[in-house]
mmCIF file of C-alpha atoms in Angstrom:
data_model
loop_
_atom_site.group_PDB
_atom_site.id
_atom_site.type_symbol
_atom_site.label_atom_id
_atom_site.label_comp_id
_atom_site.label_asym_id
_atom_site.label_seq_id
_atom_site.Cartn_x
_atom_site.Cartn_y
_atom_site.Cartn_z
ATOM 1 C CA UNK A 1 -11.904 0.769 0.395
ATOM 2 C CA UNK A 2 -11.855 -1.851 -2.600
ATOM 3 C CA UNK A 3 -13.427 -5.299 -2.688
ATOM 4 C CA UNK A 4 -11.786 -8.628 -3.039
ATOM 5 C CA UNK A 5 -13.844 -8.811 -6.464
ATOM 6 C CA UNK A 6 -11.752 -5.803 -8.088
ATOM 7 C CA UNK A 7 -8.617 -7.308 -6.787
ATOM 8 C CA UNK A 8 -8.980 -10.293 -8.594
ATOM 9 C CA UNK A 9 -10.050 -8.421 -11.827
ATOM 10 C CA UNK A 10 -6.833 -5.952 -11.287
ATOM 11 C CA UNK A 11 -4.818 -10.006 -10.513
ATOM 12 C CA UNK A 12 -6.688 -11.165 -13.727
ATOM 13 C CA UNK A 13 -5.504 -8.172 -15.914
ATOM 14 C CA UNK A 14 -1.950 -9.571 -15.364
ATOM 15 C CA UNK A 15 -2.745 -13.202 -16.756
ATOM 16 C CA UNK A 16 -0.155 -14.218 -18.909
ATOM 17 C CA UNK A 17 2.307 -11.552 -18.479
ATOM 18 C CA UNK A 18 6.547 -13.345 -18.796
ATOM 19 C CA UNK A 19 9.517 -12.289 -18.116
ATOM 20 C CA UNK A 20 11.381 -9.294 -16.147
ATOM 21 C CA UNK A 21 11.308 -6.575 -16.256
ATOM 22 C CA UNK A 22 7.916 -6.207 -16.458
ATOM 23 C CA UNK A 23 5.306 -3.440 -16.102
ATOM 24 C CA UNK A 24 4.870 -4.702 -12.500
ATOM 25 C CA UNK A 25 8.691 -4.396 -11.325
ATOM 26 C CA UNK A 26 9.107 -1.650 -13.154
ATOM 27 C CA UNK A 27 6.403 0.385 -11.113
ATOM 28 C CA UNK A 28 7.720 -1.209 -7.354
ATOM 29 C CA UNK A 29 11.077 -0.625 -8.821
ATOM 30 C CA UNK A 30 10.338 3.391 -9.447
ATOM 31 C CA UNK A 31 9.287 3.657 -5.689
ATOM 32 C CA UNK A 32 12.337 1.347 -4.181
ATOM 33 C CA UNK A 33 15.072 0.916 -6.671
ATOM 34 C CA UNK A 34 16.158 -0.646 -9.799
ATOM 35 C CA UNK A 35 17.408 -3.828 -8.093
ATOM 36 C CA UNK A 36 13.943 -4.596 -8.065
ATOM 37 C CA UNK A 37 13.292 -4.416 -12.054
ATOM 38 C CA UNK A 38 14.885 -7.895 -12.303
ATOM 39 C CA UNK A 39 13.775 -9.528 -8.592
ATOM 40 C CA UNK A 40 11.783 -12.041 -7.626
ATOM 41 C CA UNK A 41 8.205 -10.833 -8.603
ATOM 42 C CA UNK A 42 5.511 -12.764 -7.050
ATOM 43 C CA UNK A 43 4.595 -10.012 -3.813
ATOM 44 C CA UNK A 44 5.757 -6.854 -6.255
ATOM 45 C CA UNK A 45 2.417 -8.472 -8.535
ATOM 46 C CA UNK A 46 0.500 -8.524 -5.110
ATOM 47 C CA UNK A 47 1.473 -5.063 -4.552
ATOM 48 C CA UNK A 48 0.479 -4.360 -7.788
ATOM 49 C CA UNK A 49 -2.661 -5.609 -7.767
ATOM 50 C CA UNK A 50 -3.839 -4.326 -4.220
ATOM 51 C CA UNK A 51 -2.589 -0.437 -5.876
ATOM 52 C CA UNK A 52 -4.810 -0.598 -8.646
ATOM 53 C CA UNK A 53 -7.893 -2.252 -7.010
ATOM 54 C CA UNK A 54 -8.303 0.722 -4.138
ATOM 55 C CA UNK A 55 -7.118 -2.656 -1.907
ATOM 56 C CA UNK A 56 -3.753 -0.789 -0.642
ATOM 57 C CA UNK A 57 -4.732 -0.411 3.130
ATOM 58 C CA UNK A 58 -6.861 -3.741 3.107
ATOM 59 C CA UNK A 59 -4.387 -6.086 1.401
ATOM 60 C CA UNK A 60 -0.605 -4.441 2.401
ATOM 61 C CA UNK A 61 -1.470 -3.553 6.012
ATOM 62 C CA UNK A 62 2.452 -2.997 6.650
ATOM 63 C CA UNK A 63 2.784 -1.019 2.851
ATOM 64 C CA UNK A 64 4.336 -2.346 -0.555
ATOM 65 C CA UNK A 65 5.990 -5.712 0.081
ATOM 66 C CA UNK A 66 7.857 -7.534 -2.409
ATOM 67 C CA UNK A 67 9.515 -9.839 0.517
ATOM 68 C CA UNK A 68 7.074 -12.024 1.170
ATOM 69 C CA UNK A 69 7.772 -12.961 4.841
ATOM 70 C CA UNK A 70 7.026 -8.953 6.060
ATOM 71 C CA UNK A 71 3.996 -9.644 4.160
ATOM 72 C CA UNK A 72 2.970 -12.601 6.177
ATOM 73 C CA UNK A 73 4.235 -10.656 9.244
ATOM 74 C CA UNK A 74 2.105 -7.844 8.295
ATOM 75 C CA UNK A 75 -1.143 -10.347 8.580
ATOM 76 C CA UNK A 76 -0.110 -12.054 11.740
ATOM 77 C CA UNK A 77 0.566 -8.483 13.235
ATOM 78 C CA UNK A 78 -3.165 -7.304 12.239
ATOM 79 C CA UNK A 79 -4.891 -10.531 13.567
ATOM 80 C CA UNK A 80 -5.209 -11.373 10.016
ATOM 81 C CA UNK A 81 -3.660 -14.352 9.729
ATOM 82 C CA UNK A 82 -4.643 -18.506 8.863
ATOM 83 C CA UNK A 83 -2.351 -20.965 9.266
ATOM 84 C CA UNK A 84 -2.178 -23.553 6.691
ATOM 85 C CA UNK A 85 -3.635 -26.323 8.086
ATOM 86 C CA UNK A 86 -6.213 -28.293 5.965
ATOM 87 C CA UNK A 87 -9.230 -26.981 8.444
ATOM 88 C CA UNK A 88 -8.078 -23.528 7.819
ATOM 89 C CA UNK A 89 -7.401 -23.890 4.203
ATOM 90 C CA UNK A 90 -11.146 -24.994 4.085
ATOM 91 C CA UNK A 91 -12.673 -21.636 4.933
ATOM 92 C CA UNK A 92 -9.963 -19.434 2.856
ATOM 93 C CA UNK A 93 -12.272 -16.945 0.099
ATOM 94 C CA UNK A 94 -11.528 -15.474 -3.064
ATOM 95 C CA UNK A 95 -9.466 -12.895 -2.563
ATOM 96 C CA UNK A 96 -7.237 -13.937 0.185
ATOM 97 C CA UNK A 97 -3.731 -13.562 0.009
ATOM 98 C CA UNK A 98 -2.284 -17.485 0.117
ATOM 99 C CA UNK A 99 1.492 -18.046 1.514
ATOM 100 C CA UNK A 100 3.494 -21.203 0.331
ATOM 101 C CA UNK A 101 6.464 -22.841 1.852
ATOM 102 C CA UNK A 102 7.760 -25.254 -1.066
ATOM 103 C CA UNK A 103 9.286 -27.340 2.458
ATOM 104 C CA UNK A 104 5.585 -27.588 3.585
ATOM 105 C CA UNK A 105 6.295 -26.374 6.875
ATOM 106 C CA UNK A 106 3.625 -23.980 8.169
ATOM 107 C CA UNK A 107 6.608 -21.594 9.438
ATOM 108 C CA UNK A 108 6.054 -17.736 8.231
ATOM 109 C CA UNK A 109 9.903 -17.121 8.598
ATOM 110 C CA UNK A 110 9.776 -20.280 5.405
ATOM 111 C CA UNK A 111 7.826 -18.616 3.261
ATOM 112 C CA UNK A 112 8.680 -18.799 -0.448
ATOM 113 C CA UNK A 113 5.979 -17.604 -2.639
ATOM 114 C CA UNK A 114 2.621 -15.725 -2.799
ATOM 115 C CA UNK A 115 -0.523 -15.590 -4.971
ATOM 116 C CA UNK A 116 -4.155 -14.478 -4.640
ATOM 117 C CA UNK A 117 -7.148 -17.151 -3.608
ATOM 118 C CA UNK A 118 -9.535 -17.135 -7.259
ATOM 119 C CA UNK A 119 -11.210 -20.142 -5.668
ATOM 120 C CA UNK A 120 -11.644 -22.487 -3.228
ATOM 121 C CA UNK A 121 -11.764 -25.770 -4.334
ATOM 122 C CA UNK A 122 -13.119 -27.497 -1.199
ATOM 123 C CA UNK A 123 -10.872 -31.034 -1.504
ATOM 124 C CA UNK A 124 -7.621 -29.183 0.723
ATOM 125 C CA UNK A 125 -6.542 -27.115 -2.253
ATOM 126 C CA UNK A 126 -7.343 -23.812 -3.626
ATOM 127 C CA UNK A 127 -6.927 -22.161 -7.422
ATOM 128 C CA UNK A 128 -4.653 -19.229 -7.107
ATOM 129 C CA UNK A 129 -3.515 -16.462 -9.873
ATOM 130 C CA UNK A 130 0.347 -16.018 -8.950
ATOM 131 C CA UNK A 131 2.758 -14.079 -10.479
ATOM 132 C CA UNK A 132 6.319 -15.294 -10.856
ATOM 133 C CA UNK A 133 5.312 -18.601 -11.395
ATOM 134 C CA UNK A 134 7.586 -20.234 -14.138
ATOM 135 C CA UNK A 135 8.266 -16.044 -14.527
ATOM 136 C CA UNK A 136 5.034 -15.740 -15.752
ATOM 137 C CA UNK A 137 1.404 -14.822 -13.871
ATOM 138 C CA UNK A 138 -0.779 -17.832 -14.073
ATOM 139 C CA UNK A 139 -3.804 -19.495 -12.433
ATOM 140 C CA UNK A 140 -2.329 -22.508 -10.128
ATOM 141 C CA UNK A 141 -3.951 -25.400 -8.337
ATOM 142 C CA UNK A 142 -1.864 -25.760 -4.680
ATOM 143 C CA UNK A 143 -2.337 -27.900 -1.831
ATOM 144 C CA UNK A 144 -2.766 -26.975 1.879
ATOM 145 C CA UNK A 145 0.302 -29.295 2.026
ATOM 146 C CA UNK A 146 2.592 -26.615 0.741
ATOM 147 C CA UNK A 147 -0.158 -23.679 2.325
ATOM 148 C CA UNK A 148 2.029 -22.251 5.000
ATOM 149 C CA UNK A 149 -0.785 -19.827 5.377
ATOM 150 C CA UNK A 150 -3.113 -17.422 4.518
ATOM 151 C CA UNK A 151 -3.778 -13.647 5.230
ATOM 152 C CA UNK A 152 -7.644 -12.309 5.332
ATOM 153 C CA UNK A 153 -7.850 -8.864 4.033
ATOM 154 C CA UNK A 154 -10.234 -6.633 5.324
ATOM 155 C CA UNK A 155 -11.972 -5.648 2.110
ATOM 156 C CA UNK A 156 -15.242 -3.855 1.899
ATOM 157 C CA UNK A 157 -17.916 -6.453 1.912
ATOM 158 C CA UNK A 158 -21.023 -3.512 1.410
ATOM 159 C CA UNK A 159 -19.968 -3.018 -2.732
ATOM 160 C CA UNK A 160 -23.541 -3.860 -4.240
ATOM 161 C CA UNK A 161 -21.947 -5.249 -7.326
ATOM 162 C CA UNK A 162 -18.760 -6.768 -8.278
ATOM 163 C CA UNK A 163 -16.443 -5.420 -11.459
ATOM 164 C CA UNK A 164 -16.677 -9.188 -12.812
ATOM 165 C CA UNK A 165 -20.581 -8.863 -12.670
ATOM 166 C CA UNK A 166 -20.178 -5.506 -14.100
ATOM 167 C CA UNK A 167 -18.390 -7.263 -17.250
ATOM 168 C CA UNK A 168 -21.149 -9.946 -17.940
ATOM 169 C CA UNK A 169 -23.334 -7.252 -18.681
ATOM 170 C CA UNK A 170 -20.530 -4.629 -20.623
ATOM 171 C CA UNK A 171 -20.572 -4.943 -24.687
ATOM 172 C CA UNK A 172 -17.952 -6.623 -26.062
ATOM 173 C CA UNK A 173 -16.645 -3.145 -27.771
ATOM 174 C CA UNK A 174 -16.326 -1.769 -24.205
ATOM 175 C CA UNK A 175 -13.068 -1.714 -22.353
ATOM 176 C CA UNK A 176 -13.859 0.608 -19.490
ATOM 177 C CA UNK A 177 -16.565 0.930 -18.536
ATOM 178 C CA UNK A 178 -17.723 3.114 -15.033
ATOM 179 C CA UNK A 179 -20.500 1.234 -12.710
ATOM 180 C CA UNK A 180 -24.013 3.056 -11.649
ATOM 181 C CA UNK A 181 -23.063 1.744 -8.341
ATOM 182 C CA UNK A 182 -20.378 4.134 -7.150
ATOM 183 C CA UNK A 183 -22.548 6.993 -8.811
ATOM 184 C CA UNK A 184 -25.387 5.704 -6.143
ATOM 185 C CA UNK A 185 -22.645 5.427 -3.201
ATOM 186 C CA UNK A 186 -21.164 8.510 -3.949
ATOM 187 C CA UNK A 187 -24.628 9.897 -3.514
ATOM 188 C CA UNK A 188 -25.518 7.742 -0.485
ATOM 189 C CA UNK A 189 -22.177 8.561 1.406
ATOM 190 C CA UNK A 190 -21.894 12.634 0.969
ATOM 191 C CA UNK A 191 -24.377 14.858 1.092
ATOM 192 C CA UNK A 192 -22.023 17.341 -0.357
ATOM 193 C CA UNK A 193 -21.401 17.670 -3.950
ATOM 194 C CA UNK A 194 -18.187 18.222 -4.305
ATOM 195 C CA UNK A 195 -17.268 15.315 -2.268
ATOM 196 C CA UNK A 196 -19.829 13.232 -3.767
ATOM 197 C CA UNK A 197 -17.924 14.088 -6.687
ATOM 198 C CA UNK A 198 -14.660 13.322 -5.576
ATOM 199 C CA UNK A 199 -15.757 9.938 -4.139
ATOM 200 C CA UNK A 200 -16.904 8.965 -7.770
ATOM 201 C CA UNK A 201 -13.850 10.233 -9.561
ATOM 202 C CA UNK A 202 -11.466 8.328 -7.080
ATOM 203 C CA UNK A 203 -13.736 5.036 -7.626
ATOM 204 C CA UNK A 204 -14.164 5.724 -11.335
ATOM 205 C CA UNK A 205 -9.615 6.127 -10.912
ATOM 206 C CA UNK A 206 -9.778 2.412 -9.778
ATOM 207 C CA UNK A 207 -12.080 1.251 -12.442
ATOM 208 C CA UNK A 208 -9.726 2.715 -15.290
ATOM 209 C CA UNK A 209 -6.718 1.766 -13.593
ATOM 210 C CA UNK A 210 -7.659 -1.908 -13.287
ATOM 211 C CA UNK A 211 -8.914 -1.976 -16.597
ATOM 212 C CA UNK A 212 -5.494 -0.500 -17.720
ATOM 213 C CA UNK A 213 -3.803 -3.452 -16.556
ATOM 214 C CA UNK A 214 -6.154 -5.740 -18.161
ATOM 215 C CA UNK A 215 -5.175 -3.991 -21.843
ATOM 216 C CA UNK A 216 -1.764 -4.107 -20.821
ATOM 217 C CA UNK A 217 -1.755 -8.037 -20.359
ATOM 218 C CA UNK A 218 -3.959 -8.405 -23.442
ATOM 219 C CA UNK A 219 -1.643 -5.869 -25.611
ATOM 220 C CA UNK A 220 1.268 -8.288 -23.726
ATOM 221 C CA UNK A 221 -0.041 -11.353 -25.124
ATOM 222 C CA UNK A 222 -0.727 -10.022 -28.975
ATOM 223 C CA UNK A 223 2.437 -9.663 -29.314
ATOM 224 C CA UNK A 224 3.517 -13.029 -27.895
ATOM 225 C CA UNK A 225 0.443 -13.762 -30.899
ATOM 226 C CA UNK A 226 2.402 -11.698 -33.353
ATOM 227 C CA UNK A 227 5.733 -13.082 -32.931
ATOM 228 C CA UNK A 228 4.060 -16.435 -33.172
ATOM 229 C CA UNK A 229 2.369 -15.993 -36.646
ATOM 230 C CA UNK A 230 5.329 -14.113 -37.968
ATOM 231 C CA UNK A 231 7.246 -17.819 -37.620
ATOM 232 C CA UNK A 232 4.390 -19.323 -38.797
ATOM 233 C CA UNK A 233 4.406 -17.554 -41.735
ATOM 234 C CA UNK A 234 8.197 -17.807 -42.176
ATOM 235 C CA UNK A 235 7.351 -21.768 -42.396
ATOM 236 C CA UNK A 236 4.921 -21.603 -44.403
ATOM 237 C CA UNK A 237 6.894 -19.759 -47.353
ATOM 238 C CA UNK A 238 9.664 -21.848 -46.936
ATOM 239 C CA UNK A 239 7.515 -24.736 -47.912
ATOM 240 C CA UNK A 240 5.419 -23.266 -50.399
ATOM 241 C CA UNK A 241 6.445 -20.816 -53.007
ATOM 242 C CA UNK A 242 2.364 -19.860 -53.314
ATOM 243 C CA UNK A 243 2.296 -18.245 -50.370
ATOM 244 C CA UNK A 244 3.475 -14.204 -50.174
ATOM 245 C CA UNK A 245 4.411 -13.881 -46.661
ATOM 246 C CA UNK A 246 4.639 -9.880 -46.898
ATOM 247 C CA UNK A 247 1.202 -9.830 -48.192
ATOM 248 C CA UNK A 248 0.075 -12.305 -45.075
ATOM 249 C CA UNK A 249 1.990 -9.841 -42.474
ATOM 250 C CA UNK A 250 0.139 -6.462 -43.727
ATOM 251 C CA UNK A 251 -3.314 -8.603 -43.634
ATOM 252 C CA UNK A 252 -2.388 -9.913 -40.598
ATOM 253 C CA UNK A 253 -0.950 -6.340 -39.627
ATOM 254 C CA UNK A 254 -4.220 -4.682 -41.019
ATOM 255 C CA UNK A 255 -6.225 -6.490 -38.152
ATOM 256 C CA UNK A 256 -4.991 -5.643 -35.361
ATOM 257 C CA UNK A 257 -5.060 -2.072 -36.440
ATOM 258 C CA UNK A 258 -8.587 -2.072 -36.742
ATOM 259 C CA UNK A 259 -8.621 -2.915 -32.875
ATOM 260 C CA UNK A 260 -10.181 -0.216 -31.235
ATOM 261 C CA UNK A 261 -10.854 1.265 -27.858
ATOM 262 C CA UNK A 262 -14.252 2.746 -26.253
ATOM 263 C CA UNK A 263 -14.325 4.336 -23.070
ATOM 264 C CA UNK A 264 -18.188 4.541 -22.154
ATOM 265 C CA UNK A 265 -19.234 6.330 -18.893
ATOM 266 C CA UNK A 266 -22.356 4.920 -17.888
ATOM 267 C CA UNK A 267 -23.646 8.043 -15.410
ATOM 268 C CA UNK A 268 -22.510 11.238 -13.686
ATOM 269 C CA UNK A 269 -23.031 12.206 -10.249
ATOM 270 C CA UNK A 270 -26.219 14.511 -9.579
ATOM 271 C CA UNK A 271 -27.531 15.782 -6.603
ATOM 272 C CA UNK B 1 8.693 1.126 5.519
ATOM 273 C CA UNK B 2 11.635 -0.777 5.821
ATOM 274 C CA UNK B 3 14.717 -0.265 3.942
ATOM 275 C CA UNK B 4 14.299 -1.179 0.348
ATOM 276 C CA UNK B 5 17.783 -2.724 -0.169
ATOM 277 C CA UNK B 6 17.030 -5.106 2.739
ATOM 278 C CA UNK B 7 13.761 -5.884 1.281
ATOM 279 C CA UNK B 8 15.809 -6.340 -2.184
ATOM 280 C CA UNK B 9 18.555 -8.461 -0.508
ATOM 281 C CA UNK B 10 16.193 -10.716 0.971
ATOM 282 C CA UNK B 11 13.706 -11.270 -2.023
ATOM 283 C CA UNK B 12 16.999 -12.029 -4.074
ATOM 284 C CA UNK B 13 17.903 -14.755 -1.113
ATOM 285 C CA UNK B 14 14.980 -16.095 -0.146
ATOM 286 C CA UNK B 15 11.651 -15.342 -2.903
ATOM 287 C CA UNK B 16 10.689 -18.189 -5.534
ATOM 288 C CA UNK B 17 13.836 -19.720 -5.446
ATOM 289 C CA UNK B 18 12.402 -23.471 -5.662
ATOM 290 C CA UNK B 19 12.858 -25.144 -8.892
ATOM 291 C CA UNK B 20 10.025 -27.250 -8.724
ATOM 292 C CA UNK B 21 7.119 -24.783 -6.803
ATOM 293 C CA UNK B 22 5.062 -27.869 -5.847
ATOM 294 C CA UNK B 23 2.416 -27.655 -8.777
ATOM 295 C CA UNK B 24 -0.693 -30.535 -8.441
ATOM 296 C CA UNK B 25 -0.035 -33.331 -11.005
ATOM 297 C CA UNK B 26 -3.989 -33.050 -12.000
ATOM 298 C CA UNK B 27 -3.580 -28.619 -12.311
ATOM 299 C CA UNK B 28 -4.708 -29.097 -15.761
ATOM 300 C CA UNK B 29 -7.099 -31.083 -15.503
ATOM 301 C CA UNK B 30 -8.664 -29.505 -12.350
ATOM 302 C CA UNK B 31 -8.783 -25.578 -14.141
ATOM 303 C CA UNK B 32 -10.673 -27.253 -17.229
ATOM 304 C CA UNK B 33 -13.083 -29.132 -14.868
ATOM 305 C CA UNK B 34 -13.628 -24.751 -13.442
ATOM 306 C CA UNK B 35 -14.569 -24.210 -17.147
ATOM 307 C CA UNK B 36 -10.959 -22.326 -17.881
ATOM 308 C CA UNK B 37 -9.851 -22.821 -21.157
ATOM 309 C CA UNK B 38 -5.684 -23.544 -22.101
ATOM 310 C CA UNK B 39 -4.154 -20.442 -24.608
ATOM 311 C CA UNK B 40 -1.292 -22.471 -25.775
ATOM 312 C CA UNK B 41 0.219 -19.524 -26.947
ATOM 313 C CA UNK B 42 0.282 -17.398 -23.660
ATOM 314 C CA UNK B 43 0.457 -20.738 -21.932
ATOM 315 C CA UNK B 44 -2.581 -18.961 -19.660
ATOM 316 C CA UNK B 45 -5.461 -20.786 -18.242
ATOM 317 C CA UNK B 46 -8.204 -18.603 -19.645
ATOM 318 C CA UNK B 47 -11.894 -17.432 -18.881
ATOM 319 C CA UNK B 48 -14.227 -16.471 -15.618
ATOM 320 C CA UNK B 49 -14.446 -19.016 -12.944
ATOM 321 C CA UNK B 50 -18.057 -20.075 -12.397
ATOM 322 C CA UNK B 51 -19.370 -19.921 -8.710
ATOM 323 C CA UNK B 52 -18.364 -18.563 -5.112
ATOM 324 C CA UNK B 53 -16.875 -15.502 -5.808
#
């Protein structure tokens, strides 16, 4: 089971990714249908992020959702669910997955949008990462006003260490990189090598996979960068005749090229 | 799981179809005061939050 922690890393990976179709519909499309490629995305990015966290089980209880009522339903079925009353909004913790109703009713059948608790702010209102906001995934300050409520996953709270820990302490020229702590789980949990050693590979899976995203969305936003400097440029030769735009691109070009990517495994499993 | 084209018929009725989705009038303000940091380009609020998680 996966920790709220690595869902918000796997929601954080998506920062700044626009428009549809995206590498988030496209994936909830390929399981159920292309009408989906183009659809509303906010609970297909929920999906997404609970899939490539290890949060599937603890975060869709009822299975993908891209309709956000069932998802709400799914909660409320489980026992998991907060209504979105300012007392309740209160105790809601990273990770929990926040309902709004833009007519600020507190009515699951009104539900209109969905995004992931990042923090609670303590004043009524809690910052959210949301996708499909503006068609784009974005941090968010909401009120308990438009809250119609909240649903408590039931994420393992016994992870020693979170990914975002695991970061502070990564070098900068390391994208993936696989914590000593599931190598010590997989140990503690099965006495058996070979599903010691399964236990670490499917952790180490969730690791990559989240980390995957988080290229993605960076990859995603150099080339917003890209497109953004190439009309830079264009202006800037227009007014000067000094300046060799070609020669700027290839620099420019030259740069990002020399971007490279380190996958460092940080221990094995031994017995 | 339920039917997919239901699910798809009522996401394209009823998911993010508000205009306005009821943003804060101090967001900005509020994610700088967290220590996030504006990419004007991506239009993202960037950086780690600092505390609870």
């Amino acid at each position: 089971m996966g920790t709220s922690s690595a869902m918000l890393a796997a929601a954080r990976a998506s920062l700044g990714l626009r428009g549809r179709p995206n590498v988030i519909t496209r994936e909830y499309a390929g399981r159920h249908g292309s009408t989906f490629l183009t659809a509303s995305w906010c609970d297909m990015s929920v999906t997404y992020w609970a899939r490539h966290s290890g949060n599937t089980a603890a975060v869709l209880p009822g299975g993908d959702r891209a309709y956000t009522v069932w998802h709400a339903q799914d909660f409320k079925r489980k026992g998991h669910w907060h209504a979105g009353t300012r007392p309740e909004v209160l105790k809601a913790k990273p990770g929990d997955v926040v309902f709004f109703d833009w007519g600020n009713t507190d009515h699951i059948e009104a539900i209109d949008h969905i995004g992931v608790v990042e923090k609670n702010l303590g004043d009524g209102r809690l910052q959210t990462i949301e996708g499909n906001t503006s068609d784009a995934c974005l941090r968010r300050v909401r009120s308990y006003t438009h809250i119609a409520g909240y649903g408590r996953p039931t994420y393992d709270a016994s992870a020693p260490a979170t990914p975002a820990q695991q970061e502070d302490d990564m070098d900068p020229n390391t994208i993936v990189k696989v914590p000593a702590y599931w190598a010590d789980k997989a140990r503690s949990k099965f006495s058996h090598p070979t599903y010691s050693a399964a236990f670490l590979w499917a952790g180490t899976l969730n690791e990559v996979r989240a980390y995957g995203a988080r290229i993605e969305a960076k990859l995603a936003a150099q080339q917003v960068t890209i497109a953004e400097l190439t009309k830079a440029v264009a202006t800037l030769a227009a007014n000067s005749a000094s300046v060799d735009p070609d020669a700027l691109v290839a620099r420019i070009q030259d740069a990002i090229n020399k971007v490279t990517v380190h996958l460092d495994v940080e221990s094995e499993p031994t017995q | 799981m339920t039917e997919p084209n239901e699910e798809a018929r009522l996401v394209a009725e009823h998911v993010d179809q508000a205009p306005n989705m009821a943003t804060e009038p101090d967001e900005a303000q509020v994610l700088e005061s967290l220590g996030y940091v504006l990419n004007p380009v991506t239009g993202v609020y960037e950086g780690e939050p600092d505390g609870d998680e």
